[in-house]
Short mmCIF file of C-alpha atoms in Angstrom, two decimals:
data_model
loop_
_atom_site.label_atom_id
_atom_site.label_comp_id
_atom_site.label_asym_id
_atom_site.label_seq_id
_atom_site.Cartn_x
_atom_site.Cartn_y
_atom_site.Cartn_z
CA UNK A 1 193.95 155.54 126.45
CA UNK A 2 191.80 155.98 129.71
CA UNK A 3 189.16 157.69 129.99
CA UNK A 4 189.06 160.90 131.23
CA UNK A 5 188.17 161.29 135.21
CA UNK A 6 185.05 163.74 135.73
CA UNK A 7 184.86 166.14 138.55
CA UNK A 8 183.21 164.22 141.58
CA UNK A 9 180.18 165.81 143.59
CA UNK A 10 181.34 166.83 146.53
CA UNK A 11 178.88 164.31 148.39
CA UNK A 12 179.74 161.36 146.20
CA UNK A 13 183.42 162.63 146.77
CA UNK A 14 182.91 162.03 150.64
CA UNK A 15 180.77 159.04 150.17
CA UNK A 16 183.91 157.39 148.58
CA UNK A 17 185.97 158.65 151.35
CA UNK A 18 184.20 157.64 154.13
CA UNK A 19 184.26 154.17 152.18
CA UNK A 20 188.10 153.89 151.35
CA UNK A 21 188.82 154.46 155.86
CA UNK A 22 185.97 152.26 156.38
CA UNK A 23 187.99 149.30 155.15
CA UNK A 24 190.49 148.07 152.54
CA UNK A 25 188.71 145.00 151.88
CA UNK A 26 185.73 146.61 150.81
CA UNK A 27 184.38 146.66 146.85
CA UNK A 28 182.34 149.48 146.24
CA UNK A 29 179.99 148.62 143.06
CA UNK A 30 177.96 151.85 141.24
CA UNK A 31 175.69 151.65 138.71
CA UNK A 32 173.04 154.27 137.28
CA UNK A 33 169.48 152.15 137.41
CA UNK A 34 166.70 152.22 140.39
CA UNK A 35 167.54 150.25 143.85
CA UNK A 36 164.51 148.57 143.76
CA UNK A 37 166.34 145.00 142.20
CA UNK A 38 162.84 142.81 141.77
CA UNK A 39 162.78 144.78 138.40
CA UNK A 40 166.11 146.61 137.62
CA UNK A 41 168.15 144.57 135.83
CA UNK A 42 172.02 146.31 137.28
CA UNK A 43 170.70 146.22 140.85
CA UNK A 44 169.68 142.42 140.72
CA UNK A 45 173.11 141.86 139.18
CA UNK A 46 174.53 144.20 141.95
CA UNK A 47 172.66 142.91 144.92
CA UNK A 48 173.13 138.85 143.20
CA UNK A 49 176.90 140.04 143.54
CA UNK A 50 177.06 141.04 146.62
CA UNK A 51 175.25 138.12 148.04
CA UNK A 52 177.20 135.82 146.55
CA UNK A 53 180.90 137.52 147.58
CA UNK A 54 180.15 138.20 151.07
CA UNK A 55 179.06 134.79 151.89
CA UNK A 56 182.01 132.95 150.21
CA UNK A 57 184.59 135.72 151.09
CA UNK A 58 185.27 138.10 154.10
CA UNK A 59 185.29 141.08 151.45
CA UNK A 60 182.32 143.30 151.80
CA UNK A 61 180.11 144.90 148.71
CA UNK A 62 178.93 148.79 148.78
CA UNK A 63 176.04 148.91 146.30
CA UNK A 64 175.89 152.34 145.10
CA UNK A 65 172.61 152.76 142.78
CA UNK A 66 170.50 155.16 140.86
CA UNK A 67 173.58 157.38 139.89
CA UNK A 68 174.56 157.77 143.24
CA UNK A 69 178.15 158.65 142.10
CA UNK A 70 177.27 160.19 139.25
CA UNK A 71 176.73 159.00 135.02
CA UNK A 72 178.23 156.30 133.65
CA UNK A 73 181.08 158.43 132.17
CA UNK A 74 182.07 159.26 135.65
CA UNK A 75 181.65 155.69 136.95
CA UNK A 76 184.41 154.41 134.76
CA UNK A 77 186.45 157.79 135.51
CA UNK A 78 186.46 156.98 139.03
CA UNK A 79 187.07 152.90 138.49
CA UNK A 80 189.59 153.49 136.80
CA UNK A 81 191.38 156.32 139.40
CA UNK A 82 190.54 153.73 141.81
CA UNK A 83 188.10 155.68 143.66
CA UNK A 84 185.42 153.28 143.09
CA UNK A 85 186.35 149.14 142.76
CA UNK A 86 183.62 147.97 139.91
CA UNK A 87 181.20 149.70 138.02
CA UNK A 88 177.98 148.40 135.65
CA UNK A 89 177.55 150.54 132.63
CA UNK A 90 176.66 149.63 129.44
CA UNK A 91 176.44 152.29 126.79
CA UNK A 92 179.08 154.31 128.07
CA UNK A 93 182.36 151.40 127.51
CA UNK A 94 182.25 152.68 124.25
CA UNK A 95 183.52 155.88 124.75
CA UNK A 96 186.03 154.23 127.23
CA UNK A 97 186.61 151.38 125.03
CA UNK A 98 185.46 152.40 120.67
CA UNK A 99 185.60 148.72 120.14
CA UNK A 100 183.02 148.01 121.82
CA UNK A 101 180.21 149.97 119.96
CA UNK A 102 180.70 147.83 117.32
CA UNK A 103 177.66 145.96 119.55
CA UNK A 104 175.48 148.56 118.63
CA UNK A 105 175.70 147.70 114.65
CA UNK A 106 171.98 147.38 114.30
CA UNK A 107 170.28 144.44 113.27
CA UNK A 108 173.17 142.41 114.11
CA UNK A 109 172.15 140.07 116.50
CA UNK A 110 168.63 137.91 115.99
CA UNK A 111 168.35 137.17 119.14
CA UNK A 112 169.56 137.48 123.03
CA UNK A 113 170.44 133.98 122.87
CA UNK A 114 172.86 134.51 119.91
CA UNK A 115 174.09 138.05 121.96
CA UNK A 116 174.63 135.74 124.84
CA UNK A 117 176.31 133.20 122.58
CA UNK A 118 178.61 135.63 121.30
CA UNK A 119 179.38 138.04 124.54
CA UNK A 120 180.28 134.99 126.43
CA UNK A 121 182.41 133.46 123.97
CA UNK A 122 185.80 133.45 121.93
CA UNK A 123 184.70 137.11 120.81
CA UNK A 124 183.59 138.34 124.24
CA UNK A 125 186.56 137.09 125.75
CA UNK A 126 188.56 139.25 123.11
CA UNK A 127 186.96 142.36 123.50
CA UNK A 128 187.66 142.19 127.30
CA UNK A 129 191.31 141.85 126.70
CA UNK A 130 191.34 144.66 124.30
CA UNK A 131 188.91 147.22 126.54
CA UNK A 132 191.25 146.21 129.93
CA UNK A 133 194.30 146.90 127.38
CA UNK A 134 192.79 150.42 126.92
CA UNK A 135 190.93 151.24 129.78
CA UNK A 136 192.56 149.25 132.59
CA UNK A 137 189.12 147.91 133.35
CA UNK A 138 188.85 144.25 133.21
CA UNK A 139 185.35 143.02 131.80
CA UNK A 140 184.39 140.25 134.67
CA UNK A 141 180.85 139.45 132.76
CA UNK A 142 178.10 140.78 130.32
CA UNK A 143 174.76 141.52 131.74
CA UNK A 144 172.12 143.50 129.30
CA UNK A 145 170.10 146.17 128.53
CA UNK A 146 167.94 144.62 126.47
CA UNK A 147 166.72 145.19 122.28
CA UNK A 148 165.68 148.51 121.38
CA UNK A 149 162.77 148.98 119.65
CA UNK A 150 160.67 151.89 117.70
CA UNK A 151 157.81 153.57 118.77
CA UNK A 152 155.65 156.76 117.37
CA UNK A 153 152.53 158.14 117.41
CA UNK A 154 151.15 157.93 113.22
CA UNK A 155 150.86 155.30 111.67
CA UNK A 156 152.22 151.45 112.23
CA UNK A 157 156.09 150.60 110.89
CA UNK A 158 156.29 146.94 109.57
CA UNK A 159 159.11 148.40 106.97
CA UNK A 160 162.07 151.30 106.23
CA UNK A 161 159.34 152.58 103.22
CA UNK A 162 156.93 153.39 106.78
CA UNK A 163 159.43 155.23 108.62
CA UNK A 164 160.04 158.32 105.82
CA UNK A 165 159.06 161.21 106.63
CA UNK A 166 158.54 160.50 110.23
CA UNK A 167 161.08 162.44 112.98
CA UNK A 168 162.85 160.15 115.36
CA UNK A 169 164.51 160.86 118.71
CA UNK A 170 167.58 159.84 119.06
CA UNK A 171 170.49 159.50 121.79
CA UNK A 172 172.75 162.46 120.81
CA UNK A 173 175.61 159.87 119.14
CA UNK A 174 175.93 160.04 115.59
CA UNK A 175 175.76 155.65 115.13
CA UNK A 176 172.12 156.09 116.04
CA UNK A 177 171.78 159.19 113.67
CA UNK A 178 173.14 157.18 111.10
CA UNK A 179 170.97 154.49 111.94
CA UNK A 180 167.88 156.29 111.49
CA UNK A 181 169.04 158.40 108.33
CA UNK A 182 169.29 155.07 106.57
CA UNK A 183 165.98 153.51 107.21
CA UNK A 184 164.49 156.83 105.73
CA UNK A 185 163.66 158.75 109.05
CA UNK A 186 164.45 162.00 110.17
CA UNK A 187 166.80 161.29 113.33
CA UNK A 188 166.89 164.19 115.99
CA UNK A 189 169.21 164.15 118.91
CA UNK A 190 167.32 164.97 121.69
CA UNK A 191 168.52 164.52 125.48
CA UNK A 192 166.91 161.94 127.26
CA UNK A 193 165.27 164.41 129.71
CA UNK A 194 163.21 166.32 127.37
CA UNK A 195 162.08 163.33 125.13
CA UNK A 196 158.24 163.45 127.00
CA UNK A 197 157.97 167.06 125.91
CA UNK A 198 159.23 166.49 122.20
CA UNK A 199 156.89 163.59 122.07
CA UNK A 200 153.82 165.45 123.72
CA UNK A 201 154.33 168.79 121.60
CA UNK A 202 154.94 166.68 118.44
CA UNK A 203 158.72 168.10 117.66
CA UNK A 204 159.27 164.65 117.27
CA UNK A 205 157.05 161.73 115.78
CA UNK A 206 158.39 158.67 117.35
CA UNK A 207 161.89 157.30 119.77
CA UNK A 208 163.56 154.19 120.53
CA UNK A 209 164.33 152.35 123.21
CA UNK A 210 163.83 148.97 125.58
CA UNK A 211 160.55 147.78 126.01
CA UNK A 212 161.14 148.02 129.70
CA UNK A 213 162.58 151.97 129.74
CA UNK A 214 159.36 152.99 126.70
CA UNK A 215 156.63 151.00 129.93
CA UNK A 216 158.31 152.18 132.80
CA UNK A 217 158.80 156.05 132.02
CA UNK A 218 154.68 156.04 130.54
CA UNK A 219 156.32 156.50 127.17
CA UNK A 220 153.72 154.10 125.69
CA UNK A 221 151.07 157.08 126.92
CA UNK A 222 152.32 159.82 124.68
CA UNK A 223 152.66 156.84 121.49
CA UNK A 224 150.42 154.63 119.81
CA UNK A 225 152.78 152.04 117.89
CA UNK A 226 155.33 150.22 118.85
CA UNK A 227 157.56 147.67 116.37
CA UNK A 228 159.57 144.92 118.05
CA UNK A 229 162.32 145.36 115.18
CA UNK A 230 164.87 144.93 118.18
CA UNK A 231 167.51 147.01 115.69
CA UNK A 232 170.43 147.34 118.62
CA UNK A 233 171.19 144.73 121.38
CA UNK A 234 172.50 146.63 124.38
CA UNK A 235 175.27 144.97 126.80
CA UNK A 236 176.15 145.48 130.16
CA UNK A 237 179.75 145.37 131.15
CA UNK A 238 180.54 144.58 134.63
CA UNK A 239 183.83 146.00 135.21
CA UNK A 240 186.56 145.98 137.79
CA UNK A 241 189.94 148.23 138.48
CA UNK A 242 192.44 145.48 136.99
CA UNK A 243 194.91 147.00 140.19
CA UNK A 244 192.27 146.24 143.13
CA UNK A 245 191.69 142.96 140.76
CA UNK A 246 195.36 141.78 141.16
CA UNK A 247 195.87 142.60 144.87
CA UNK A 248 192.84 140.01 145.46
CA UNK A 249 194.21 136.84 146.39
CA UNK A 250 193.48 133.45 144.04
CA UNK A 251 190.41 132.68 145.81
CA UNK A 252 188.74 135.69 146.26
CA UNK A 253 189.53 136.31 142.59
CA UNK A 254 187.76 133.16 141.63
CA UNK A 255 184.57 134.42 143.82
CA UNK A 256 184.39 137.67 142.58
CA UNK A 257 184.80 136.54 138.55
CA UNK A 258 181.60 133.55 139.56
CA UNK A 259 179.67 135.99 141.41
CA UNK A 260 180.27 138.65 138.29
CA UNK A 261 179.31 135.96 135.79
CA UNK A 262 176.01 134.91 137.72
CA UNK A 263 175.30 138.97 138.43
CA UNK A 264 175.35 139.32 134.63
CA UNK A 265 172.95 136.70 133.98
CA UNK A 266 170.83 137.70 136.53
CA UNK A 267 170.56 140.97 134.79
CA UNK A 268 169.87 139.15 131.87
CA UNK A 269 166.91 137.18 133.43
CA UNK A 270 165.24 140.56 134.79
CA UNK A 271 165.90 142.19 131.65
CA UNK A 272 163.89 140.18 129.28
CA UNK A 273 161.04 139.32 132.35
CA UNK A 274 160.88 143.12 131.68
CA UNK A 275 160.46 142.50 127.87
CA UNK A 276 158.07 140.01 128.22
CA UNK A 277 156.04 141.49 130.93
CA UNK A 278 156.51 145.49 129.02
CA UNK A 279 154.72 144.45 126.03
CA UNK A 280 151.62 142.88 127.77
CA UNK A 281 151.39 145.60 129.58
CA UNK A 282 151.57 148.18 126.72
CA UNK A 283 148.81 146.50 124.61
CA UNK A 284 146.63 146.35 127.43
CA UNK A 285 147.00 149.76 127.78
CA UNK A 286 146.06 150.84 124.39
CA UNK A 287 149.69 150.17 122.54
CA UNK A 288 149.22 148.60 119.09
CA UNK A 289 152.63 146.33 118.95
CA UNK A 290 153.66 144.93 115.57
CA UNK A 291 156.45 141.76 115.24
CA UNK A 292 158.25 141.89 111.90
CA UNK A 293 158.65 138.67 109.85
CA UNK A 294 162.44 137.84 109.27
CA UNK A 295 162.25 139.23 106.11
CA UNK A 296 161.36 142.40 107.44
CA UNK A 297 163.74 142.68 109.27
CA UNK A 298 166.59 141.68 107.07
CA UNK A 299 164.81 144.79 104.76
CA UNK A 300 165.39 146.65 107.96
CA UNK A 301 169.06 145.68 108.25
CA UNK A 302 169.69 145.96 104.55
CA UNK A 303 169.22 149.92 105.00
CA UNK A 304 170.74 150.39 108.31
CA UNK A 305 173.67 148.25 108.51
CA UNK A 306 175.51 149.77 105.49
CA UNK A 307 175.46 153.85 106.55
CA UNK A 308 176.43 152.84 110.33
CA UNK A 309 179.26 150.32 109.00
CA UNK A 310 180.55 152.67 106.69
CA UNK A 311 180.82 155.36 109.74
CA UNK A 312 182.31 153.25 112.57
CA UNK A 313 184.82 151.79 109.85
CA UNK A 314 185.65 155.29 109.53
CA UNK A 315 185.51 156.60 113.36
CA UNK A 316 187.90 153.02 114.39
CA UNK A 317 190.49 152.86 112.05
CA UNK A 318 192.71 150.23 112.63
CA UNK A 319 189.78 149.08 115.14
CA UNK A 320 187.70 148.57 112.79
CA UNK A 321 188.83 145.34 112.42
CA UNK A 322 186.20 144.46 115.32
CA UNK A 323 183.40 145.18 112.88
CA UNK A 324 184.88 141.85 111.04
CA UNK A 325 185.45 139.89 114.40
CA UNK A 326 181.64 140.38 115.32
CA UNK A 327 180.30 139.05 111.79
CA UNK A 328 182.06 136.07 112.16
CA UNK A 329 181.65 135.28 115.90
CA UNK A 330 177.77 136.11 115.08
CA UNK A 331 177.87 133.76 111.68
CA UNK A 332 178.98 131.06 113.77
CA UNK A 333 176.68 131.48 116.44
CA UNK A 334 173.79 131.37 114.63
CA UNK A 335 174.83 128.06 112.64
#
């Protein structure tokens, strides 16, 4: 099934225009993070791309950041109209693709090593071909968005018992609600735009995200405690219009899939510099930041993981097999 086109602006509209007469042999690449690629992790990979296909091809690269061309709904609408040649989204594929939010099962992965393990495997691999059967999007490479974590402003979380009676924001998708509803919190979808205010004005107690997005957008400010539970791994997918894909010839295919596969782990690199870096900076401004033990966390997963299976299993049908294909690729990456 592919995903439904959104309307373009009418300046992204003649931004894509002026791009297509420009030249035939040009791949126009859109994501929805800053520019500024020292510390985004899609405009490193974007900018690591581009470098790398210009100077082993005569194709040229058309970075388009910061939501340019829109959300990452419309950037896979207009990849895969072939208005636009790649796209790096990440939470979005799933709407594209429902296999793929079986990667946001939390608690699933221990570790961006064993993501990274199982992304660019036997089971990443699969998913590709499945999402580029529905979509028409092939997968090139995986970058990431990095674990999510907990924050809120009463007490510190080291287990589900410390979460009840506490309201959580939550992205408006009904996994996450889930999520939340099993570890004993009150989960409230809240766009992403008016999370400050909720916190500030207390309609909510606490939100997740990346380390990175809760230091960057002064979230720490408005929150005292933060718990590196790491409950969702977010993926980047690095995608291309399978059409424009084909018409490359052999060797410029071979660039582009290297310079996709080195973009994604570029990503990856400023992503968890961004971890690493985020927390310092949050406890020296004040943040109190708790790591769970591994038995924490398994408590954690042993009240999440059933209510969010249970729904998925339910919401992907004969999909759902991919809930299965993940345990095991994750089993045997962590042997």
């Amino acid at each position: 099934m592919r995903f439904e086109l959104k309307t373009l602006t009418a300046a992204a509209a003649l931004t894509l225009g002026m791009g297509a007469m420009a030249s035939a042999e040009t791949i126009r690449i859109a994501h929805v993070d800053p520019d500024e690629w020292t510390g985004s992790k899609k405009g490193a990979a974007a900018q690591i791309f581009k470098n790398i296909v210009e100077g082993e091809t005569d194709l040229e690269v058309e970075i388009f950041p910061a939501g340019a061309l829109g959300n990452e709904d419309e950037l896979i609408g207009q990849a895969q109209e072939g208005l636009l040649q790649m796209a790096i989204v990440s939470g979005a594929m799933s709407k594209a693709c429902p296999a793929a939010s079986v990667l946001d099962i939390p608690y699933t992965f221990a570790s961006a090593t064993v993501a990274w393990d199982v992304l660019d495997g036997e089971f990443g691999d699969s998913l590709a071909q499945h999402c580029l059967d529905q979509t028409g999007l092939r997968t090139l490479a995986y970058g990431e968005t990095g674990f999510r974590n907990f924050t809120n402003g009463t007490r510190e979380i080291r287990s589900p018992e410390d979460m009840e009676g506490l309201k959580f924001r939550v992205q408006p998708i009904p996994l996450y609600v889930e999520m939340v509803k099993g570890l004993g919190g009150e989960p409230t979808p809240i766009a992403w735009t008016e999370l400050p205010n909720a916190l500030s004005t207390g309609v909510v107690d606490g939100q997740e995200n990346p380390v990175g997005v809760i230091y960057n957008n002064g979230l720490h400010k408005l929150q005292k405690y933060m718990t590196l539970d790491g409950h969702v791994y977010a993926a980047d997918f690095i995608v291309i219009d399978d059409a424009f894909f084909g018409d490359l010839s052999a060797s410029e295919q071979e660039v582009v899939a290297k310079a996709a596969r080195i973009a994604g782990n570029m990503g990856r690199s400023i992503q968890q510099w961004n971890t690493a870096e985020g927390v310092k900076k949050v406890q020296e401004e004040g943040m109190e930041v708790y790591s769970p033990t591994s038995d924490e966390i398994a408590a954690f997963a042993e009240k999440a993981q059933p209510a969010v299976v249970e729904y998925l299993r339910g919401e992907l049908g004969d999909d759902a097999v991919w809930i299965d294909n993940l345990q095991a690729a994750v089993a045997a990456a962590s042997e």
